[in-house]
Coordinates of C-alpha atoms in Angstrom, one line a residue:
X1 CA 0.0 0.0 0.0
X2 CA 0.8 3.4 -0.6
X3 CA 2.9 5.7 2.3
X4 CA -0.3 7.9 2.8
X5 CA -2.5 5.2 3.1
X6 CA -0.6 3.6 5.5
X7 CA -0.5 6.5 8.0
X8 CA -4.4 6.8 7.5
X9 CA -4.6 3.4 8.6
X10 CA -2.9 3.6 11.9
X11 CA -4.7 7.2 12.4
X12 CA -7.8 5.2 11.7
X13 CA -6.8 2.6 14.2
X14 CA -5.5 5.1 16.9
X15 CA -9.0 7.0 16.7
X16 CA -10.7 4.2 16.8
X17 CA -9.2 2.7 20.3
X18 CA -8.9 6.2 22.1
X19 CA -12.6 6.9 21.5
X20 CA -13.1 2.6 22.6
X21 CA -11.2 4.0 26.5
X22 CA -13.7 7.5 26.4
X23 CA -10.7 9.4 25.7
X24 CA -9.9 12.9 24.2
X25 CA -7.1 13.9 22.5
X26 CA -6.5 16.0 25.2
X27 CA -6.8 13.1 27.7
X28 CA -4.8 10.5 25.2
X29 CA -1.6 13.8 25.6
X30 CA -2.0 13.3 29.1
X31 CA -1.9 9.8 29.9
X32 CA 1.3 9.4 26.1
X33 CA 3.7 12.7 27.5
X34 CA 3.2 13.5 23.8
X35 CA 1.3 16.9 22.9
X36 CA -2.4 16.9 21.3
X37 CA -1.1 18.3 18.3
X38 CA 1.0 15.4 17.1
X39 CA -1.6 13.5 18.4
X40 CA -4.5 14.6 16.3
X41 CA -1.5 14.8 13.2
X42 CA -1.1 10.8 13.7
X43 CA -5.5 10.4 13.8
X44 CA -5.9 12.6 10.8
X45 CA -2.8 10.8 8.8
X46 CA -0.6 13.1 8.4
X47 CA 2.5 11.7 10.6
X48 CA 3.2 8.5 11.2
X49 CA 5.2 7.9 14.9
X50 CA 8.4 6.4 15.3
X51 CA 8.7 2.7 16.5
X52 CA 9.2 4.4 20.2
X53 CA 6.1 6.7 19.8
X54 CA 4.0 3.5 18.7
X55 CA 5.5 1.4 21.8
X56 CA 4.8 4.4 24.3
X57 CA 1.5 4.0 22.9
X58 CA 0.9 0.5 23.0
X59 CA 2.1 0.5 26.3
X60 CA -0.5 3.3 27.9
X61 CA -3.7 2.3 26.0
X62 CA -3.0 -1.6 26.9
X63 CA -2.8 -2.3 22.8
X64 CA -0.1 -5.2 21.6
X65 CA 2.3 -3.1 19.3
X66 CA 2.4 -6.2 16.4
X67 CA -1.7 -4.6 16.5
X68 CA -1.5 -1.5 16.6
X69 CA 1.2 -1.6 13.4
X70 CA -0.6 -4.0 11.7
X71 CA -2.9 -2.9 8.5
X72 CA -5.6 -5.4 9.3
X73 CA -8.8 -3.0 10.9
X74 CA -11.3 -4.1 13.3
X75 CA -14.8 -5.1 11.7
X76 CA -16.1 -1.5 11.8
X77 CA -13.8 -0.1 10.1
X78 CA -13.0 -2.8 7.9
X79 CA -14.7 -1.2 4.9
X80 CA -12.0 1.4 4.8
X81 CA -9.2 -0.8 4.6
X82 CA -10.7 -2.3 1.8
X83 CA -11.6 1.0 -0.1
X84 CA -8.0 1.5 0.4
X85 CA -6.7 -1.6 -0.5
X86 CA -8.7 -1.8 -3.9
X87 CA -7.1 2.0 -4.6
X88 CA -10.3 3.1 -6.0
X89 CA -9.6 6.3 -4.4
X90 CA -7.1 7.3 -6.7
X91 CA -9.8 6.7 -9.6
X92 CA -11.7 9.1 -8.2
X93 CA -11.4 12.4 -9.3
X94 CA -11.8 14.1 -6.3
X95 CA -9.6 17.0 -6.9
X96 CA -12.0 18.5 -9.5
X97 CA -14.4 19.3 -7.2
X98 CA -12.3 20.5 -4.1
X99 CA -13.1 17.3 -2.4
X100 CA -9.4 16.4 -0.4
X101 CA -9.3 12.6 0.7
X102 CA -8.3 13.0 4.0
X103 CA -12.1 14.6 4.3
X104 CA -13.5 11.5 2.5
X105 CA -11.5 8.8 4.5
X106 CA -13.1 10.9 8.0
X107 CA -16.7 11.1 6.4
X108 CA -16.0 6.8 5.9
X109 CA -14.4 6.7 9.5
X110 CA -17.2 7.8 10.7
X111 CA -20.2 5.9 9.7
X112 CA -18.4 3.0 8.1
X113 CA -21.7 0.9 7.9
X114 CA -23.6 3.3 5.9
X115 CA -20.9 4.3 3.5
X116 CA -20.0 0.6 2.7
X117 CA -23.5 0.2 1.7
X118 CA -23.8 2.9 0.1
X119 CA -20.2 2.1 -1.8
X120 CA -21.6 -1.2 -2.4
X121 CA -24.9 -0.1 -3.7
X122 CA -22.6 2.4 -6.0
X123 CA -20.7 -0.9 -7.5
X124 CA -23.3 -3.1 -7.9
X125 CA -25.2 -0.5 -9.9
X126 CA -22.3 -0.1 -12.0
X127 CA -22.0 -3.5 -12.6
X128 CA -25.4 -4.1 -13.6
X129 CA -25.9 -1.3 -15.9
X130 CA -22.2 -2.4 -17.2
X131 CA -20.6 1.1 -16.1
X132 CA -17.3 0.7 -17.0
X133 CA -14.3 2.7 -15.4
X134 CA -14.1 4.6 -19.0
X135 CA -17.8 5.4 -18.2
X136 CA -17.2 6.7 -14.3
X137 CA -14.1 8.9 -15.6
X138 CA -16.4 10.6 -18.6
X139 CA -19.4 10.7 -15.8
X140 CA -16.4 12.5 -13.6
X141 CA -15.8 15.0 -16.7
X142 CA -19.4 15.7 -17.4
X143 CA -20.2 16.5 -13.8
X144 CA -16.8 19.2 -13.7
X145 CA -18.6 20.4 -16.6
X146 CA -22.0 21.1 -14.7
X147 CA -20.4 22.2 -11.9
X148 CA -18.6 25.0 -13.7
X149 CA -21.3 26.0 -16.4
X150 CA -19.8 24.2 -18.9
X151 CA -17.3 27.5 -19.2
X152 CA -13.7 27.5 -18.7
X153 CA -12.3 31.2 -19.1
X154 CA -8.9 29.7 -18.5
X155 CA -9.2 28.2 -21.5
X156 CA -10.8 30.6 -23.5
X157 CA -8.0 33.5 -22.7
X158 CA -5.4 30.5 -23.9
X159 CA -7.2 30.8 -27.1
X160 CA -7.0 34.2 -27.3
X161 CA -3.0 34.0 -26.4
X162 CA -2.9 31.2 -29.2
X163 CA -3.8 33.6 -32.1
X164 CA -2.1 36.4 -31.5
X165 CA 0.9 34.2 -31.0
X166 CA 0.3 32.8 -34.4
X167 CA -1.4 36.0 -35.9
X168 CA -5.1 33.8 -36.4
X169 CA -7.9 36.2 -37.1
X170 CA -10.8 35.1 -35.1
X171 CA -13.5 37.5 -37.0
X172 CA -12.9 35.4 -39.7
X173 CA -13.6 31.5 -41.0
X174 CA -10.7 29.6 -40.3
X175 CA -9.8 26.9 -42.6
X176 CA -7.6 23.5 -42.0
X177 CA -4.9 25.0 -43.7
X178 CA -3.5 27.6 -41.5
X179 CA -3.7 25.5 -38.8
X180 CA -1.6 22.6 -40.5
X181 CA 0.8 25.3 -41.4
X182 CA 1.2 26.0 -38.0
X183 CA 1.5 22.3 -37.1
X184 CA 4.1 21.4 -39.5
X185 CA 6.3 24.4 -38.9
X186 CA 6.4 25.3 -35.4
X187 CA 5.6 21.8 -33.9
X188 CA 7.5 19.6 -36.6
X189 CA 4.4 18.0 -37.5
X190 CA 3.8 14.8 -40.2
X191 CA 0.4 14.5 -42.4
X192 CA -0.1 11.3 -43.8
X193 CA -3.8 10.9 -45.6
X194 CA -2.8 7.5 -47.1
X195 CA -2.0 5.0 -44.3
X196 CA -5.4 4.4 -42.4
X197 CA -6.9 3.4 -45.1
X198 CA -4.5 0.4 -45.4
X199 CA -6.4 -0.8 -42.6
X200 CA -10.2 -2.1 -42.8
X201 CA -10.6 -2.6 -38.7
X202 CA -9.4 1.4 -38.4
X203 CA -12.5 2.7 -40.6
X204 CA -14.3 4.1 -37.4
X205 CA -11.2 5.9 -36.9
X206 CA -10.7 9.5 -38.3
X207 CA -6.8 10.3 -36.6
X208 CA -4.2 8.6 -35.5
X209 CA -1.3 10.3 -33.8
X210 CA 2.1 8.4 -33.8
X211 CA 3.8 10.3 -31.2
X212 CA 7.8 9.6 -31.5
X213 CA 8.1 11.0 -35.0
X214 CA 4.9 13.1 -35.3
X215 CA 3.0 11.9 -38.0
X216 CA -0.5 12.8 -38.0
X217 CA -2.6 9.9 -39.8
X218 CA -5.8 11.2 -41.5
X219 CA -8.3 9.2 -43.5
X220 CA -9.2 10.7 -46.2
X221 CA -12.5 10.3 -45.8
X222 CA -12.9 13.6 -43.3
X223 CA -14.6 16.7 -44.7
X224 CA -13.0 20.1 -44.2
X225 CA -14.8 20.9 -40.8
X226 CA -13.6 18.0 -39.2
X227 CA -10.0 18.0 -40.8
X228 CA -9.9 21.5 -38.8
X229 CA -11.1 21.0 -35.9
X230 CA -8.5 17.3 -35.6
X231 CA -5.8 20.1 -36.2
X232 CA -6.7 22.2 -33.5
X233 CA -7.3 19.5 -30.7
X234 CA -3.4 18.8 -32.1
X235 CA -2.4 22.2 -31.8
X236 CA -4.2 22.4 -27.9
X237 CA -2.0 20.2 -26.5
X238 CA 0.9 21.2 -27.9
X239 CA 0.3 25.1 -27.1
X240 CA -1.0 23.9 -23.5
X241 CA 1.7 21.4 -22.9
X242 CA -0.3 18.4 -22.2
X243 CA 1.5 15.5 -22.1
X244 CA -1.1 12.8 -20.7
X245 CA -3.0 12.5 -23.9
X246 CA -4.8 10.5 -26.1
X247 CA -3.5 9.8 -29.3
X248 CA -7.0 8.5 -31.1
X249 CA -9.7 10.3 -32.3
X250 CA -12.4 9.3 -31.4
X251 CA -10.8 7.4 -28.6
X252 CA -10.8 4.3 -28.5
X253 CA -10.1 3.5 -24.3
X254 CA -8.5 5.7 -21.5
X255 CA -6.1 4.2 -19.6
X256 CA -6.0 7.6 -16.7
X257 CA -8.5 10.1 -15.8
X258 CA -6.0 12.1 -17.1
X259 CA -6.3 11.4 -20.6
X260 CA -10.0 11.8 -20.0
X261 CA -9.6 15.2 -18.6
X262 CA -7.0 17.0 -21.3
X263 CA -9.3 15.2 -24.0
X264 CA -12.0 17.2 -22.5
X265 CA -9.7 20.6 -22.3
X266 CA -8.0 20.0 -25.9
X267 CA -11.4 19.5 -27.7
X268 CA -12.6 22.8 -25.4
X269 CA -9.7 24.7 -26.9
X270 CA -10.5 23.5 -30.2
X271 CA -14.1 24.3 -30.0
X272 CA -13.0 28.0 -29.0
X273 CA -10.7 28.4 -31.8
X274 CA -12.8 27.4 -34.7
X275 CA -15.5 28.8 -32.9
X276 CA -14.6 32.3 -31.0
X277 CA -16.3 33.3 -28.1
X278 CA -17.1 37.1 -29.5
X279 CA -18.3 36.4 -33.1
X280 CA -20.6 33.3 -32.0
X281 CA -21.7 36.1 -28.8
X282 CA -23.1 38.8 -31.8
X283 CA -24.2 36.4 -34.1
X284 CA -26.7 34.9 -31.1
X285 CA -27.6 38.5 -30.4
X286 CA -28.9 38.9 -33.7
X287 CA -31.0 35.8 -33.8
X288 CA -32.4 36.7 -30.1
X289 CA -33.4 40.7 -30.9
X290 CA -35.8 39.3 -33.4
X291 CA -39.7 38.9 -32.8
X292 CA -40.0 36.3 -35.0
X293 CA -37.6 33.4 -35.2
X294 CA -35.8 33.8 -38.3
X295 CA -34.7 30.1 -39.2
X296 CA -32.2 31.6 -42.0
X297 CA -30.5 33.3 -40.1
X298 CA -29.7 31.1 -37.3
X299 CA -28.7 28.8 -39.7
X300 CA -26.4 30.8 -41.3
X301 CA -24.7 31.6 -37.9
X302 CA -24.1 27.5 -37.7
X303 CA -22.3 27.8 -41.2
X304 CA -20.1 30.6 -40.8
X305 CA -18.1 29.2 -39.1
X306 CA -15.7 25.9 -40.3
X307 CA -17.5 23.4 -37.9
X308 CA -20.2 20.8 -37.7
X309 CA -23.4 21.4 -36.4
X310 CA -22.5 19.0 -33.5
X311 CA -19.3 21.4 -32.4
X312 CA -21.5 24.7 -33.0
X313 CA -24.5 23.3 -30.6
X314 CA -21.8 22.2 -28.2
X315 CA -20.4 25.7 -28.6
X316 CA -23.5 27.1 -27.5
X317 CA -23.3 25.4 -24.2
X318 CA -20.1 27.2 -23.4
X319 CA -21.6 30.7 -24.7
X320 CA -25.4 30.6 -23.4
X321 CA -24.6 30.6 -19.6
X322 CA -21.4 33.1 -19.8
X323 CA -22.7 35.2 -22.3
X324 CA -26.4 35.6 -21.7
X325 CA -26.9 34.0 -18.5
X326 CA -28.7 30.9 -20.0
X327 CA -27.8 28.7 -17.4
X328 CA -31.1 26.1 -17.0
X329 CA -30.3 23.9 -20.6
X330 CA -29.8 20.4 -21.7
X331 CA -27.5 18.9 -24.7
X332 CA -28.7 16.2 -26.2
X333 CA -27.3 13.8 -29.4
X334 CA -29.2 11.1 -30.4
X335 CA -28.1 8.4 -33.0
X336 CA -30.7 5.8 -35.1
X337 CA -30.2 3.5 -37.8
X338 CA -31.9 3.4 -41.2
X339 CA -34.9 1.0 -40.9
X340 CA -34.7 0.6 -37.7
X341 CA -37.2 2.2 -34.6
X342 CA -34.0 2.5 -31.7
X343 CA -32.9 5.8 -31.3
X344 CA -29.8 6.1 -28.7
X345 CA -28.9 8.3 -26.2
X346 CA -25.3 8.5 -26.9
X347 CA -24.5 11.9 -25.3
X348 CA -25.8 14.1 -22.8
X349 CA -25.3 17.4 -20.5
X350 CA -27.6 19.0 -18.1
X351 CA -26.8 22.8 -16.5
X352 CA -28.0 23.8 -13.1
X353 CA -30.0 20.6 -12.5
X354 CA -31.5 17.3 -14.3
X355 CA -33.8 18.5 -17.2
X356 CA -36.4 15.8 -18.4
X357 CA -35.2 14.7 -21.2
X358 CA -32.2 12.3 -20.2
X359 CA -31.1 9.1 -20.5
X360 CA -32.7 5.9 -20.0
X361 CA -31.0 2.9 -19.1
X362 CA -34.1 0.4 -18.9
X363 CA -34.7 0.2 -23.0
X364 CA -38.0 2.7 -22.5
X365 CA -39.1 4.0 -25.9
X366 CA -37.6 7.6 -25.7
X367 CA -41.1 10.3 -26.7
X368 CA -41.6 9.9 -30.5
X369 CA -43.2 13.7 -30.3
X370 CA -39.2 15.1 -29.5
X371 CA -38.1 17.1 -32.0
X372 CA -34.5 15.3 -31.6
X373 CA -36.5 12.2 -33.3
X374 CA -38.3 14.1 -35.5
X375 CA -35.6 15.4 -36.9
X376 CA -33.6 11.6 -37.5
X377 CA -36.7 10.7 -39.0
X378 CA -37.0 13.9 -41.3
X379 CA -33.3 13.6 -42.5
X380 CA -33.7 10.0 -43.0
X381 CA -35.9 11.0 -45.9
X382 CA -34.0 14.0 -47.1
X383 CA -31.7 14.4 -50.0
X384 CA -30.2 17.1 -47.8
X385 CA -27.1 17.1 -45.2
X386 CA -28.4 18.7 -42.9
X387 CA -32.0 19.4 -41.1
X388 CA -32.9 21.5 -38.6
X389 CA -36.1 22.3 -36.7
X390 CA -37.4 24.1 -33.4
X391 CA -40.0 23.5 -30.6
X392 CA -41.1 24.6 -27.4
X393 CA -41.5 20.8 -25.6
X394 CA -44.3 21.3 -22.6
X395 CA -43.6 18.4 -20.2
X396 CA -46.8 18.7 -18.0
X397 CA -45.6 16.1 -15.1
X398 CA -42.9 18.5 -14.6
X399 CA -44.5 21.9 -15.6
X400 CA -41.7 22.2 -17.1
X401 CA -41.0 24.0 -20.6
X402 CA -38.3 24.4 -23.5
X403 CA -37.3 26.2 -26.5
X404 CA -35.5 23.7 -28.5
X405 CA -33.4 23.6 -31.0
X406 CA -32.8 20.5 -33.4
X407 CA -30.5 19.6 -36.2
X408 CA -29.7 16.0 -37.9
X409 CA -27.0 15.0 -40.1
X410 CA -25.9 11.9 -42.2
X411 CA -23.0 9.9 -40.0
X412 CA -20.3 10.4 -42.9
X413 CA -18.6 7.1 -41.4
X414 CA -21.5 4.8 -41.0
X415 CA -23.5 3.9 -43.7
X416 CA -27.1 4.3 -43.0
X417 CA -26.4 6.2 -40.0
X418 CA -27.9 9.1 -38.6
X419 CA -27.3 11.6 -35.5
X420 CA -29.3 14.4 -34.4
X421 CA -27.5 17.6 -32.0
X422 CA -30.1 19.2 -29.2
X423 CA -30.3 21.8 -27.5
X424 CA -32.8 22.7 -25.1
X425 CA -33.4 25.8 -22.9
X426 CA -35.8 26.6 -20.1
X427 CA -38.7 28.5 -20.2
X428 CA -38.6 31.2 -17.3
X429 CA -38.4 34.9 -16.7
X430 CA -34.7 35.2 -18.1
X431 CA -34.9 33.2 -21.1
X432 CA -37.9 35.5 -21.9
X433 CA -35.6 38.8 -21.2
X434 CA -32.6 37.4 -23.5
X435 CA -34.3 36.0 -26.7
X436 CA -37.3 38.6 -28.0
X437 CA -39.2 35.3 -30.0
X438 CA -40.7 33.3 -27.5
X439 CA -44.1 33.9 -28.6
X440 CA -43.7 33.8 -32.4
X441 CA -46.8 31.5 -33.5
X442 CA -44.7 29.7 -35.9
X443 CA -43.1 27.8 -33.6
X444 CA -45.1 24.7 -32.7
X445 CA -45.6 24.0 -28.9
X446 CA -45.8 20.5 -28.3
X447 CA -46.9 18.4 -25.0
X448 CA -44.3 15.5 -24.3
X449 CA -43.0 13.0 -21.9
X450 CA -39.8 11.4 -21.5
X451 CA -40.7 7.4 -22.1
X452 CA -43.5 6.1 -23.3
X453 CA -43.9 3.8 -20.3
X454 CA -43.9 7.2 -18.2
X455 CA -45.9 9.4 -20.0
X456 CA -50.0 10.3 -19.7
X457 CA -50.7 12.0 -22.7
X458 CA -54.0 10.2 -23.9
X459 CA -54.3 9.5 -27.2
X460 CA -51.0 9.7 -28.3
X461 CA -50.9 8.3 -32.2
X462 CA -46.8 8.2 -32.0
X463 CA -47.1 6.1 -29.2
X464 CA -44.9 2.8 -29.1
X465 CA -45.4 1.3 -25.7
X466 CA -48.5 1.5 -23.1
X467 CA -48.0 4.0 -20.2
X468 CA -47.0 0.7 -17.7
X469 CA -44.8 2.5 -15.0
X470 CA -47.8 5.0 -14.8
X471 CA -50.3 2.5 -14.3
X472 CA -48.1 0.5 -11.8
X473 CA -47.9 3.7 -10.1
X474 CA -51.7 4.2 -10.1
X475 CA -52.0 1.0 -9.0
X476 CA -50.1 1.4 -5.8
X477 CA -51.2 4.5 -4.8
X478 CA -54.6 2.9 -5.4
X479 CA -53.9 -0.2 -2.6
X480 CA -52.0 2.5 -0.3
X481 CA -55.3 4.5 0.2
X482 CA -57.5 1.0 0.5
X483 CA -55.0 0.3 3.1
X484 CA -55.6 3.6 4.8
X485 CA -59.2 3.4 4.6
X486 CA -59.4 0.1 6.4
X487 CA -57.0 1.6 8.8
X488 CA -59.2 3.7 10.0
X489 CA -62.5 1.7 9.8
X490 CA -61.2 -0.9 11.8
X491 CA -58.7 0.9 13.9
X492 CA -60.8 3.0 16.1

């Protein structure tokens, strides 16, 4: 075991048998001759004593010294050791959030009964829904992201640095080619567009980056947009020194939370880059000033810049809480197959707190009336490479509603595969102060639920599965006031 977790063992153990003999620190100084403060240093494992520290006290709280050196715990605290032991601490990327793990092991310490079945609950979920550590580290990421408004300004002022150190203009489109004139000059970069497609197993694969002689591979089948924004995920690490890295995109497995993490920072950057902060700010602006939603226009703000529609809705997530203090939205992107009625969750974001739309990990028919669906349906039948729509979703359950926006696209590495990008923002009094449009009666309001199984619109003609958690639910609210009743008629 590790040095630190060593010394939180014995401070573990020390605790534990001073609080057994009603003693407080002050009390344990006392009866040792050694002061409170190197005392409670040793419980909160920080020091670890000297053999003739440990014997002193062995000796005055009546403890055998081979037990109180040994790492075996006592059946309370037995749960600790073996959270320990099994290092899943260090998988845990507590840092993120400010959490230190001296804090953690105490909370454990403390109610070791509770937190070992609530650690066990944790697992067994995982195991069932096969949540794979990959899974738990992009979980990890995408609760960072939430908890900092999906905006990192860190990040975006590197961006800034970036171009004037290069002399990029951000008020204009950026193409593929300034930025793999950048790569090949200043970082001694290779581009080889030929070699992938050698390779039938690596079709899924769009880059691979061979790191000791710095030869980017490509495929060639990449459009300009994506061709970019590969060269500026390249250029983020090299500009913010990252060294833990992945060298696959799309990845293929993360071997570090690391990895996970500078992934998530490099593609930031590169989203910020091809995608600056202040022309994607006015553009927005424009579109919101409007009384009427003008569907051209937004659409032309998606292709001015060099970037799919996926990195321009993610964009918006970044922009919409900084920017115009649009902090209540979801990010949704959905992909379906050509004949076929599944439509997958495959990616998702919620800001300030769990919207309804989310995932499902039961195989419940996701709402048909969406416009994320609609829209995987509509290009599914379109001649066109792109489609894009916009709804207000009313979620009566919840009260909740939405202005969403929708667009689908062709998967240009998948035959017969489709995606749709979402984004999704709540209805209150500051949406309704930031975008002027809200009540243009062009835009079609419609009444949805989350699942099928779940939901109580009546008469739904889209609908693929009967409403069964909702009538299970009836059901037992139904017994539960029986119950009651003949509680009290037979009670008194």
């Amino acid at each position: 075991m590790e040095e630190g977790y060593i010394k939180l063992i014995f401070g573990l153990k020390l605790k534990q048998i001073r609080t057994d003999r009603n003693l407080s620190l002050f009390g344990l100084s006392k009866l040792s001759g050694l002061s409170k403060s190197y005392l409670n240093e040793i419980e909160n494992g920080k020091k670890y004593p000297k053999p003739d520290k440990i014997a002193i006290l062995s000796e005055k709280l009546d403890v055998p010294y081979d037990q109180m050196v040994s790492l075996k715990l006592d059946k309370n605290l037995a749960p600790i050791g073996n959270l320990l032991k099994s290092k899943i601490l260090k998988e845990i990327p507590l840092e993120l959030f400010g959490i230190k793990e001296s804090n953690l092991i105490d909370i454990v310490a403390n109610a070791p009964v509770k937190v070992n079945a609530f650690i066990s609950t944790i697992i067994e979920i995982a195991q069932n829904y096969n949540f794979s550590r990959e899974s738990f580290y992009l979980a990890s990421v995408r609760s960072f992201q939430e908890a900092n408004n999906n905006y990192f300004d860190d990040l975006e002022q590197s961006v800034l640095k970036f171009s004037k150190a290069y002399q990029i203009d951000l008020d204009s489109r950026l193409s593929s080619k300034e930025l793999e004139e950048i790569l090949i000059e200043e970082f001694g970069y290779k581009i080889n567009e030929n070699e992938l497609l050698k390779y039938e197993a690596l079709g899924s694969l769009r880059s691979v980056l061979v790191p000791k002689t710095k030869t980017l591979l490509l495929t060639n089948e990449i459009d300009e947009a994506q061709r970019t924004f590969i060269y500026a995920k390249e250029l983020a690490y090299n500009f913010l020194g990252i060294k833990e890295r992945l060298y696959t995109f799309p990845w293929i497995k993360f071997d570090t939370f690391d990895q996970v993490l500078n992934n998530f920072y490099a593609s930031y950057f590169a989203g910020a880059l091809v995608i600056p902060k202040a022309r994607l700010t006015e553009q927005l602006s424009s579109v919101f000033e409007k009384t009427t939603f003008d569907t051209a226009l937004f659409l032309q703000a998606i292709n001015s810049f060099n970037a799919s529609p996926e990195s321009f809705y993610q964009r918006l997530t970044n922009i919409l809480p900084k920017e115009f203090n649009i902090q209540n939205l979801f990010f949704l992107r959905f992909t379906h197959k050509a004949k076929s009625d599944q439509f997958h969750l495959k990616k998702e974001l919620h800001l300030s707190h769990q919207h309804s739309p989310h995932a499902n990990e039961t195989n419940e028919h996701y709402c048909r009336r969406w416009v994320s669906i609609k829209m995987l349906k509509d290009i599914r039948k379109s001649k066109n490479e792109h489609e894009f729509d916009i709804q207000i979703s009313n979620y009566e359950d919840d009260g909740m509603k939405y202005l969403v926006f929708s667009s689908a696209t062709k998967d240009p590495f998948k035959q017969d595969y489709y995606r749709s990008i979402t984004i999704g923002l709540l209805l209150n009094k500051q949406l309704e102060r930031k975008v002027k449009f809200l009540d243009d009666p062009k835009i079609k309001t419609q009444n949805v639920g989350v699942t099928c199984e779940r939901c109580a619109i009546k008469d739904c003609k889209v609908r693929k599965a009967p409403a069964i958690a909702l009538e299970k639910k009836a059901k037992n609210i139904k017994i539960e006031k029986i119950v009651e009743e003949l509680n009290q008629r037979f009670g008194s």
